[in-house]
Amino acid sequence: MNEAVPEASGASNRTPADKATSRTVEVWDLPLRLWHWALAVSVLVAWFTPTVYDGLHRIVGYGVIGLLAFRLVWGFWGSRYSRFRVIGVRLRAAPFYLWNLRRGITGRYIGLNPAGTLMLVALLLSLAVSAITGAMSVTVTFFGVWWIEDTHAYASDAVMILVVLHVAGVVLMGMLQRENLIRAMITGRKRIRHHP
């Protein structure tokens, strides 16, 4: 099955027959789902703990580094939809995809759509910068170095902005395609439609 199944105007043109012929497939495997939710919890804990619970903040920061390392490995050796093999293609398609969203044209993607791929890359990069500069800032060499601390603060703010945009994007796509994408990231299954 192709990963992208274009639809002229998202899922809003579905007929009762289309609804009857829909089924689900496993898209996100268990390791990827556990990674996603562990990262979400870690980011929230890290956001609310600096200067108040520094020890916990550091532990969670090191945990984020471990989670990022796992995702890098899983991006090459994980299951089909976990792999990074189509990132370049999806990133090139992202501007056109975002432009079409203005008219409610979403296309149909089993894995990440181009906007989701763009968000994945932006989040992974900003999380890497935030976690690495955070780890650096507690070393003897870089403790109190202004550009390390500033970079950590700005990258952490960027992560939270991206998280808000990510959640908003998931809600928007769920409404446009009439699919519960949060449930899909819990169960690992997404709806597909048969085309007779």
JSON list of C-alpha atoms in Angstrom, two decimals:
[
{"chain": "A", "resi": 1, "resn": "MET", "atom": "CA", "xyz": [0.00, 0.00, 0.00]},
{"chain": "A", "resi": 2, "resn": "ASN", "atom": "CA", "xyz": [1.24, 3.47, -0.76]},
{"chain": "A", "resi": 3, "resn": "GLU", "atom": "CA", "xyz": [2.00, 5.57, 2.25]},
{"chain": "A", "resi": 4, "resn": "ALA", "atom": "CA", "xyz": [0.29, 8.63, 0.79]},
{"chain": "A", "resi": 5, "resn": "VAL", "atom": "CA", "xyz": [-3.26, 8.30, -0.44]},
{"chain": "A", "resi": 6, "resn": "PRO", "atom": "CA", "xyz": [-4.28, 11.68, -1.87]},
{"chain": "A", "resi": 7, "resn": "GLU", "atom": "CA", "xyz": [-7.81, 12.87, -1.39]},
{"chain": "A", "resi": 8, "resn": "ALA", "atom": "CA", "xyz": [-9.19, 15.96, -3.05]},
{"chain": "A", "resi": 9, "resn": "SER", "atom": "CA", "xyz": [-10.45, 17.56, 0.13]},
{"chain": "A", "resi": 10, "resn": "GLY", "atom": "CA", "xyz": [-9.44, 15.50, 3.11]},
{"chain": "A", "resi": 11, "resn": "ALA", "atom": "CA", "xyz": [-11.91, 13.10, 4.65]},
{"chain": "A", "resi": 12, "resn": "SER", "atom": "CA", "xyz": [-14.87, 15.45, 4.40]},
{"chain": "A", "resi": 13, "resn": "ASN", "atom": "CA", "xyz": [-16.12, 13.90, 1.11]},
{"chain": "A", "resi": 14, "resn": "ARG", "atom": "CA", "xyz": [-16.57, 10.41, 2.54]},
{"chain": "A", "resi": 15, "resn": "THR", "atom": "CA", "xyz": [-19.73, 8.57, 1.66]},
{"chain": "A", "resi": 16, "resn": "PRO", "atom": "CA", "xyz": [-21.42, 5.98, 3.87]},
{"chain": "A", "resi": 17, "resn": "ALA", "atom": "CA", "xyz": [-19.94, 3.31, 1.58]},
{"chain": "A", "resi": 18, "resn": "ASP", "atom": "CA", "xyz": [-16.44, 4.73, 2.21]},
{"chain": "A", "resi": 19, "resn": "LYS", "atom": "CA", "xyz": [-17.00, 4.59, 5.95]},
{"chain": "A", "resi": 20, "resn": "ALA", "atom": "CA", "xyz": [-18.11, 0.99, 5.69]},
{"chain": "A", "resi": 21, "resn": "THR", "atom": "CA", "xyz": [-14.97, -0.05, 3.82]},
{"chain": "A", "resi": 22, "resn": "SER", "atom": "CA", "xyz": [-12.50, 1.56, 6.22]},
{"chain": "A", "resi": 23, "resn": "ARG", "atom": "CA", "xyz": [-10.16, -0.54, 8.33]},
{"chain": "A", "resi": 24, "resn": "THR", "atom": "CA", "xyz": [-7.12, 0.04, 10.51]},
{"chain": "A", "resi": 25, "resn": "VAL", "atom": "CA", "xyz": [-3.48, -0.92, 10.15]},
{"chain": "A", "resi": 26, "resn": "GLU", "atom": "CA", "xyz": [-0.64, -0.78, 12.63]},
{"chain": "A", "resi": 27, "resn": "VAL", "atom": "CA", "xyz": [1.44, 2.29, 11.85]},
{"chain": "A", "resi": 28, "resn": "TRP", "atom": "CA", "xyz": [3.42, 3.07, 14.99]},
{"chain": "A", "resi": 29, "resn": "ASP", "atom": "CA", "xyz": [5.05, 0.16, 16.76]},
{"chain": "A", "resi": 30, "resn": "LEU", "atom": "CA", "xyz": [5.15, -0.19, 20.54]},
{"chain": "A", "resi": 31, "resn": "PRO", "atom": "CA", "xyz": [8.75, 1.06, 21.00]},
{"chain": "A", "resi": 32, "resn": "LEU", "atom": "CA", "xyz": [7.96, 4.23, 19.04]},
{"chain": "A", "resi": 33, "resn": "ARG", "atom": "CA", "xyz": [4.76, 4.86, 20.99]},
{"chain": "A", "resi": 34, "resn": "LEU", "atom": "CA", "xyz": [6.51, 4.34, 24.32]},
{"chain": "A", "resi": 35, "resn": "TRP", "atom": "CA", "xyz": [9.28, 6.69, 23.15]},
{"chain": "A", "resi": 36, "resn": "HIS", "atom": "CA", "xyz": [6.73, 9.35, 22.13]},
{"chain": "A", "resi": 37, "resn": "TRP", "atom": "CA", "xyz": [4.88, 9.35, 25.45]},
{"chain": "A", "resi": 38, "resn": "ALA", "atom": "CA", "xyz": [8.07, 9.09, 27.55]},
{"chain": "A", "resi": 39, "resn": "LEU", "atom": "CA", "xyz": [9.44, 12.09, 25.67]},
{"chain": "A", "resi": 40, "resn": "ALA", "atom": "CA", "xyz": [6.21, 14.04, 26.17]},
{"chain": "A", "resi": 41, "resn": "VAL", "atom": "CA", "xyz": [6.27, 13.40, 29.93]},
{"chain": "A", "resi": 42, "resn": "SER", "atom": "CA", "xyz": [10.00, 14.19, 30.13]},
{"chain": "A", "resi": 43, "resn": "VAL", "atom": "CA", "xyz": [9.58, 17.51, 28.33]},
{"chain": "A", "resi": 44, "resn": "LEU", "atom": "CA", "xyz": [6.75, 18.56, 30.63]},
{"chain": "A", "resi": 45, "resn": "VAL", "atom": "CA", "xyz": [8.69, 17.57, 33.75]},
{"chain": "A", "resi": 46, "resn": "ALA", "atom": "CA", "xyz": [11.80, 19.37, 32.48]},
{"chain": "A", "resi": 47, "resn": "TRP", "atom": "CA", "xyz": [9.78, 22.51, 31.74]},
{"chain": "A", "resi": 48, "resn": "PHE", "atom": "CA", "xyz": [8.38, 22.77, 35.27]},
{"chain": "A", "resi": 49, "resn": "THR", "atom": "CA", "xyz": [11.45, 21.77, 37.30]},
{"chain": "A", "resi": 50, "resn": "PRO", "atom": "CA", "xyz": [14.41, 24.12, 36.56]},
{"chain": "A", "resi": 51, "resn": "THR", "atom": "CA", "xyz": [15.74, 26.05, 39.58]},
{"chain": "A", "resi": 52, "resn": "VAL", "atom": "CA", "xyz": [13.03, 24.45, 41.77]},
{"chain": "A", "resi": 53, "resn": "TYR", "atom": "CA", "xyz": [13.98, 20.77, 41.49]},
{"chain": "A", "resi": 54, "resn": "ASP", "atom": "CA", "xyz": [17.37, 20.92, 39.81]},
{"chain": "A", "resi": 55, "resn": "GLY", "atom": "CA", "xyz": [18.24, 17.29, 40.51]},
{"chain": "A", "resi": 56, "resn": "LEU", "atom": "CA", "xyz": [15.07, 16.03, 38.87]},
{"chain": "A", "resi": 57, "resn": "HIS", "atom": "CA", "xyz": [15.55, 18.51, 36.01]},
{"chain": "A", "resi": 58, "resn": "ARG", "atom": "CA", "xyz": [19.03, 17.08, 35.31]},
{"chain": "A", "resi": 59, "resn": "ILE", "atom": "CA", "xyz": [17.86, 13.47, 35.48]},
{"chain": "A", "resi": 60, "resn": "VAL", "atom": "CA", "xyz": [15.04, 14.18, 33.05]},
{"chain": "A", "resi": 61, "resn": "GLY", "atom": "CA", "xyz": [17.45, 16.08, 30.78]},
{"chain": "A", "resi": 62, "resn": "TYR", "atom": "CA", "xyz": [19.80, 13.09, 30.63]},
{"chain": "A", "resi": 63, "resn": "GLY", "atom": "CA", "xyz": [16.74, 10.93, 29.99]},
{"chain": "A", "resi": 64, "resn": "VAL", "atom": "CA", "xyz": [15.83, 13.13, 27.01]},
{"chain": "A", "resi": 65, "resn": "ILE", "atom": "CA", "xyz": [19.34, 12.63, 25.61]},
{"chain": "A", "resi": 66, "resn": "GLY", "atom": "CA", "xyz": [18.85, 8.86, 25.95]},
{"chain": "A", "resi": 67, "resn": "LEU", "atom": "CA", "xyz": [15.44, 9.07, 24.27]},
{"chain": "A", "resi": 68, "resn": "LEU", "atom": "CA", "xyz": [16.88, 11.11, 21.40]},
{"chain": "A", "resi": 69, "resn": "ALA", "atom": "CA", "xyz": [19.65, 8.54, 20.95]},
{"chain": "A", "resi": 70, "resn": "PHE", "atom": "CA", "xyz": [17.05, 5.76, 20.85]},
{"chain": "A", "resi": 71, "resn": "ARG", "atom": "CA", "xyz": [15.01, 7.66, 18.23]},
{"chain": "A", "resi": 72, "resn": "LEU", "atom": "CA", "xyz": [18.06, 8.13, 16.07]},
{"chain": "A", "resi": 73, "resn": "VAL", "atom": "CA", "xyz": [18.74, 4.38, 16.14]},
{"chain": "A", "resi": 74, "resn": "TRP", "atom": "CA", "xyz": [15.06, 3.52, 15.66]},
{"chain": "A", "resi": 75, "resn": "GLY", "atom": "CA", "xyz": [14.92, 5.89, 12.69]},
{"chain": "A", "resi": 76, "resn": "PHE", "atom": "CA", "xyz": [17.26, 3.56, 10.82]},
{"chain": "A", "resi": 77, "resn": "TRP", "atom": "CA", "xyz": [16.44, 0.12, 12.23]},
{"chain": "A", "resi": 78, "resn": "GLY", "atom": "CA", "xyz": [12.86, 0.40, 13.48]},
{"chain": "A", "resi": 79, "resn": "SER", "atom": "CA", "xyz": [9.66, -0.67, 11.78]},
{"chain": "A", "resi": 80, "resn": "ARG", "atom": "CA", "xyz": [8.54, 0.80, 8.46]},
{"chain": "A", "resi": 81, "resn": "TYR", "atom": "CA", "xyz": [6.84, 3.97, 9.69]},
{"chain": "A", "resi": 82, "resn": "SER", "atom": "CA", "xyz": [9.52, 4.63, 12.31]},
{"chain": "A", "resi": 83, "resn": "ARG", "atom": "CA", "xyz": [12.27, 4.98, 9.74]},
{"chain": "A", "resi": 84, "resn": "PHE", "atom": "CA", "xyz": [13.67, 8.23, 8.42]},
{"chain": "A", "resi": 85, "resn": "ARG", "atom": "CA", "xyz": [13.75, 7.00, 4.81]},
{"chain": "A", "resi": 86, "resn": "VAL", "atom": "CA", "xyz": [11.24, 9.54, 3.45]},
{"chain": "A", "resi": 87, "resn": "ILE", "atom": "CA", "xyz": [12.20, 12.58, 5.50]},
{"chain": "A", "resi": 88, "resn": "GLY", "atom": "CA", "xyz": [13.86, 14.41, 2.61]},
{"chain": "A", "resi": 89, "resn": "VAL", "atom": "CA", "xyz": [10.90, 13.91, 0.29]},
{"chain": "A", "resi": 90, "resn": "ARG", "atom": "CA", "xyz": [8.39, 14.96, 2.95]},
{"chain": "A", "resi": 91, "resn": "LEU", "atom": "CA", "xyz": [10.40, 18.04, 3.95]},
{"chain": "A", "resi": 92, "resn": "ARG", "atom": "CA", "xyz": [10.49, 19.20, 0.34]},
{"chain": "A", "resi": 93, "resn": "ALA", "atom": "CA", "xyz": [6.73, 18.67, 0.12]},
{"chain": "A", "resi": 94, "resn": "ALA", "atom": "CA", "xyz": [6.00, 20.52, 3.39]},
{"chain": "A", "resi": 95, "resn": "PRO", "atom": "CA", "xyz": [5.63, 24.10, 2.01]},
{"chain": "A", "resi": 96, "resn": "PHE", "atom": "CA", "xyz": [3.14, 23.00, -0.66]},
{"chain": "A", "resi": 97, "resn": "TYR", "atom": "CA", "xyz": [1.33, 20.79, 1.87]},
{"chain": "A", "resi": 98, "resn": "LEU", "atom": "CA", "xyz": [1.00, 23.65, 4.38]},
{"chain": "A", "resi": 99, "resn": "TRP", "atom": "CA", "xyz": [-0.22, 25.95, 1.59]},
{"chain": "A", "resi": 100, "resn": "ASN", "atom": "CA", "xyz": [-2.95, 23.46, 0.66]},
{"chain": "A", "resi": 101, "resn": "LEU", "atom": "CA", "xyz": [-4.08, 23.16, 4.28]},
{"chain": "A", "resi": 102, "resn": "ARG", "atom": "CA", "xyz": [-5.54, 26.66, 3.98]},
{"chain": "A", "resi": 103, "resn": "ARG", "atom": "CA", "xyz": [-8.24, 25.14, 1.76]},
{"chain": "A", "resi": 104, "resn": "GLY", "atom": "CA", "xyz": [-8.66, 22.02, 3.88]},
{"chain": "A", "resi": 105, "resn": "ILE", "atom": "CA", "xyz": [-6.75, 19.80, 1.46]},
{"chain": "A", "resi": 106, "resn": "THR", "atom": "CA", "xyz": [-4.95, 17.31, 3.64]},
{"chain": "A", "resi": 107, "resn": "GLY", "atom": "CA", "xyz": [-4.17, 14.33, 1.48]},
{"chain": "A", "resi": 108, "resn": "ARG", "atom": "CA", "xyz": [-4.10, 10.99, 3.24]},
{"chain": "A", "resi": 109, "resn": "TYR", "atom": "CA", "xyz": [-0.90, 9.66, 4.76]},
{"chain": "A", "resi": 110, "resn": "ILE", "atom": "CA", "xyz": [-0.57, 6.44, 6.68]},
{"chain": "A", "resi": 111, "resn": "GLY", "atom": "CA", "xyz": [2.61, 7.61, 8.41]},
{"chain": "A", "resi": 112, "resn": "LEU", "atom": "CA", "xyz": [3.56, 11.23, 9.07]},
{"chain": "A", "resi": 113, "resn": "ASN", "atom": "CA", "xyz": [2.34, 13.79, 6.58]},
{"chain": "A", "resi": 114, "resn": "PRO", "atom": "CA", "xyz": [4.80, 16.48, 5.38]},
{"chain": "A", "resi": 115, "resn": "ALA", "atom": "CA", "xyz": [3.77, 18.89, 8.16]},
{"chain": "A", "resi": 116, "resn": "GLY", "atom": "CA", "xyz": [4.24, 16.15, 10.76]},
{"chain": "A", "resi": 117, "resn": "THR", "atom": "CA", "xyz": [7.65, 15.33, 9.31]},
{"chain": "A", "resi": 118, "resn": "LEU", "atom": "CA", "xyz": [8.64, 19.00, 9.51]},
{"chain": "A", "resi": 119, "resn": "MET", "atom": "CA", "xyz": [7.50, 19.09, 13.13]},
{"chain": "A", "resi": 120, "resn": "LEU", "atom": "CA", "xyz": [9.41, 15.88, 13.93]},
{"chain": "A", "resi": 121, "resn": "VAL", "atom": "CA", "xyz": [12.66, 17.31, 12.57]},
{"chain": "A", "resi": 122, "resn": "ALA", "atom": "CA", "xyz": [12.17, 20.69, 14.28]},
{"chain": "A", "resi": 123, "resn": "LEU", "atom": "CA", "xyz": [11.36, 19.05, 17.64]},
{"chain": "A", "resi": 124, "resn": "LEU", "atom": "CA", "xyz": [14.25, 16.60, 17.49]},
{"chain": "A", "resi": 125, "resn": "LEU", "atom": "CA", "xyz": [16.74, 19.34, 16.63]},
{"chain": "A", "resi": 126, "resn": "SER", "atom": "CA", "xyz": [15.51, 21.79, 19.25]},
{"chain": "A", "resi": 127, "resn": "LEU", "atom": "CA", "xyz": [15.35, 19.04, 21.89]},
{"chain": "A", "resi": 128, "resn": "ALA", "atom": "CA", "xyz": [18.90, 17.98, 21.03]},
{"chain": "A", "resi": 129, "resn": "VAL", "atom": "CA", "xyz": [20.18, 21.55, 21.38]},
{"chain": "A", "resi": 130, "resn": "SER", "atom": "CA", "xyz": [18.27, 22.06, 24.64]},
{"chain": "A", "resi": 131, "resn": "ALA", "atom": "CA", "xyz": [19.36, 18.77, 26.22]},
{"chain": "A", "resi": 132, "resn": "ILE", "atom": "CA", "xyz": [23.00, 18.98, 25.12]},
{"chain": "A", "resi": 133, "resn": "THR", "atom": "CA", "xyz": [23.47, 22.59, 26.23]},
{"chain": "A", "resi": 134, "resn": "GLY", "atom": "CA", "xyz": [21.70, 21.73, 29.49]},
{"chain": "A", "resi": 135, "resn": "ALA", "atom": "CA", "xyz": [24.15, 18.90, 30.10]},
{"chain": "A", "resi": 136, "resn": "MET", "atom": "CA", "xyz": [27.06, 21.16, 29.15]},
{"chain": "A", "resi": 137, "resn": "SER", "atom": "CA", "xyz": [25.94, 23.88, 31.55]},
{"chain": "A", "resi": 138, "resn": "VAL", "atom": "CA", "xyz": [26.53, 21.63, 34.59]},
{"chain": "A", "resi": 139, "resn": "THR", "atom": "CA", "xyz": [30.09, 20.72, 33.61]},
{"chain": "A", "resi": 140, "resn": "VAL", "atom": "CA", "xyz": [33.16, 22.43, 35.05]},
{"chain": "A", "resi": 141, "resn": "THR", "atom": "CA", "xyz": [34.19, 23.71, 31.63]},
{"chain": "A", "resi": 142, "resn": "PHE", "atom": "CA", "xyz": [30.88, 25.33, 30.65]},
{"chain": "A", "resi": 143, "resn": "PHE", "atom": "CA", "xyz": [29.27, 26.17, 33.99]},
{"chain": "A", "resi": 144, "resn": "GLY", "atom": "CA", "xyz": [28.18, 29.83, 33.95]},
{"chain": "A", "resi": 145, "resn": "VAL", "atom": "CA", "xyz": [29.14, 30.38, 30.29]},
{"chain": "A", "resi": 146, "resn": "TRP", "atom": "CA", "xyz": [26.55, 32.85, 29.05]},
{"chain": "A", "resi": 147, "resn": "TRP", "atom": "CA", "xyz": [26.09, 31.55, 25.50]},
{"chain": "A", "resi": 148, "resn": "ILE", "atom": "CA", "xyz": [25.54, 27.98, 26.73]},
{"chain": "A", "resi": 149, "resn": "GLU", "atom": "CA", "xyz": [22.93, 29.14, 29.24]},
{"chain": "A", "resi": 150, "resn": "ASP", "atom": "CA", "xyz": [21.23, 31.42, 26.71]},
{"chain": "A", "resi": 151, "resn": "THR", "atom": "CA", "xyz": [21.19, 28.73, 24.04]},
{"chain": "A", "resi": 152, "resn": "HIS", "atom": "CA", "xyz": [19.70, 26.28, 26.52]},
{"chain": "A", "resi": 153, "resn": "ALA", "atom": "CA", "xyz": [16.99, 28.77, 27.51]},
{"chain": "A", "resi": 154, "resn": "TYR", "atom": "CA", "xyz": [16.09, 29.72, 23.92]},
{"chain": "A", "resi": 155, "resn": "ALA", "atom": "CA", "xyz": [16.09, 26.10, 22.73]},
{"chain": "A", "resi": 156, "resn": "SER", "atom": "CA", "xyz": [13.89, 25.09, 25.67]},
{"chain": "A", "resi": 157, "resn": "ASP", "atom": "CA", "xyz": [11.44, 27.89, 24.85]},
{"chain": "A", "resi": 158, "resn": "ALA", "atom": "CA", "xyz": [11.46, 26.75, 21.21]},
{"chain": "A", "resi": 159, "resn": "VAL", "atom": "CA", "xyz": [10.66, 23.20, 22.30]},
{"chain": "A", "resi": 160, "resn": "MET", "atom": "CA", "xyz": [7.60, 24.36, 24.23]},
{"chain": "A", "resi": 161, "resn": "ILE", "atom": "CA", "xyz": [6.37, 26.51, 21.33]},
{"chain": "A", "resi": 162, "resn": "LEU", "atom": "CA", "xyz": [6.78, 23.54, 18.99]},
{"chain": "A", "resi": 163, "resn": "VAL", "atom": "CA", "xyz": [4.96, 21.27, 21.45]},
{"chain": "A", "resi": 164, "resn": "VAL", "atom": "CA", "xyz": [1.98, 23.64, 21.47]},
{"chain": "A", "resi": 165, "resn": "LEU", "atom": "CA", "xyz": [2.03, 23.79, 17.65]},
{"chain": "A", "resi": 166, "resn": "HIS", "atom": "CA", "xyz": [2.32, 20.00, 17.51]},
{"chain": "A", "resi": 167, "resn": "VAL", "atom": "CA", "xyz": [-0.72, 19.48, 19.71]},
{"chain": "A", "resi": 168, "resn": "ALA", "atom": "CA", "xyz": [-2.69, 22.11, 17.76]},
{"chain": "A", "resi": 169, "resn": "GLY", "atom": "CA", "xyz": [-1.68, 20.43, 14.49]},
{"chain": "A", "resi": 170, "resn": "VAL", "atom": "CA", "xyz": [-2.79, 17.01, 15.74]},
{"chain": "A", "resi": 171, "resn": "VAL", "atom": "CA", "xyz": [-6.16, 18.43, 16.79]},
{"chain": "A", "resi": 172, "resn": "LEU", "atom": "CA", "xyz": [-6.58, 20.30, 13.47]},
{"chain": "A", "resi": 173, "resn": "MET", "atom": "CA", "xyz": [-5.69, 17.25, 11.37]},
{"chain": "A", "resi": 174, "resn": "GLY", "atom": "CA", "xyz": [-7.94, 15.08, 13.49]},
{"chain": "A", "resi": 175, "resn": "MET", "atom": "CA", "xyz": [-10.86, 17.43, 12.80]},
{"chain": "A", "resi": 176, "resn": "LEU", "atom": "CA", "xyz": [-10.09, 17.79, 9.08]},
{"chain": "A", "resi": 177, "resn": "GLN", "atom": "CA", "xyz": [-9.75, 14.04, 8.58]},
{"chain": "A", "resi": 178, "resn": "ARG", "atom": "CA", "xyz": [-12.29, 13.02, 11.20]},
{"chain": "A", "resi": 179, "resn": "GLU", "atom": "CA", "xyz": [-9.86, 10.71, 12.90]},
{"chain": "A", "resi": 180, "resn": "ASN", "atom": "CA", "xyz": [-8.68, 10.50, 16.49]},
{"chain": "A", "resi": 181, "resn": "LEU", "atom": "CA", "xyz": [-4.92, 10.86, 16.01]},
{"chain": "A", "resi": 182, "resn": "ILE", "atom": "CA", "xyz": [-4.23, 10.86, 19.75]},
{"chain": "A", "resi": 183, "resn": "ARG", "atom": "CA", "xyz": [-5.85, 7.45, 20.02]},
{"chain": "A", "resi": 184, "resn": "ALA", "atom": "CA", "xyz": [-3.78, 6.35, 17.02]},
{"chain": "A", "resi": 185, "resn": "MET", "atom": "CA", "xyz": [-0.59, 7.25, 18.90]},
{"chain": "A", "resi": 186, "resn": "ILE", "atom": "CA", "xyz": [-1.84, 5.23, 21.88]},
{"chain": "A", "resi": 187, "resn": "THR", "atom": "CA", "xyz": [-2.99, 2.14, 19.98]},
{"chain": "A", "resi": 188, "resn": "GLY", "atom": "CA", "xyz": [-0.52, 2.41, 17.10]},
{"chain": "A", "resi": 189, "resn": "ARG", "atom": "CA", "xyz": [-3.32, 1.90, 14.58]},
{"chain": "A", "resi": 190, "resn": "LYS", "atom": "CA", "xyz": [-4.62, 4.29, 11.96]},
{"chain": "A", "resi": 191, "resn": "ARG", "atom": "CA", "xyz": [-7.64, 4.09, 9.75]},
{"chain": "A", "resi": 192, "resn": "ILE", "atom": "CA", "xyz": [-7.16, 3.45, 6.05]},
{"chain": "A", "resi": 193, "resn": "ARG", "atom": "CA", "xyz": [-9.76, 3.13, 3.36]},
{"chain": "A", "resi": 194, "resn": "HIS", "atom": "CA", "xyz": [-10.08, 0.50, 0.67]},
{"chain": "A", "resi": 195, "resn": "HIS", "atom": "CA", "xyz": [-10.39, 1.79, -2.85]},
{"chain": "A", "resi": 196, "resn": "PRO", "atom": "CA", "xyz": [-12.42, -0.82, -4.75]}
]
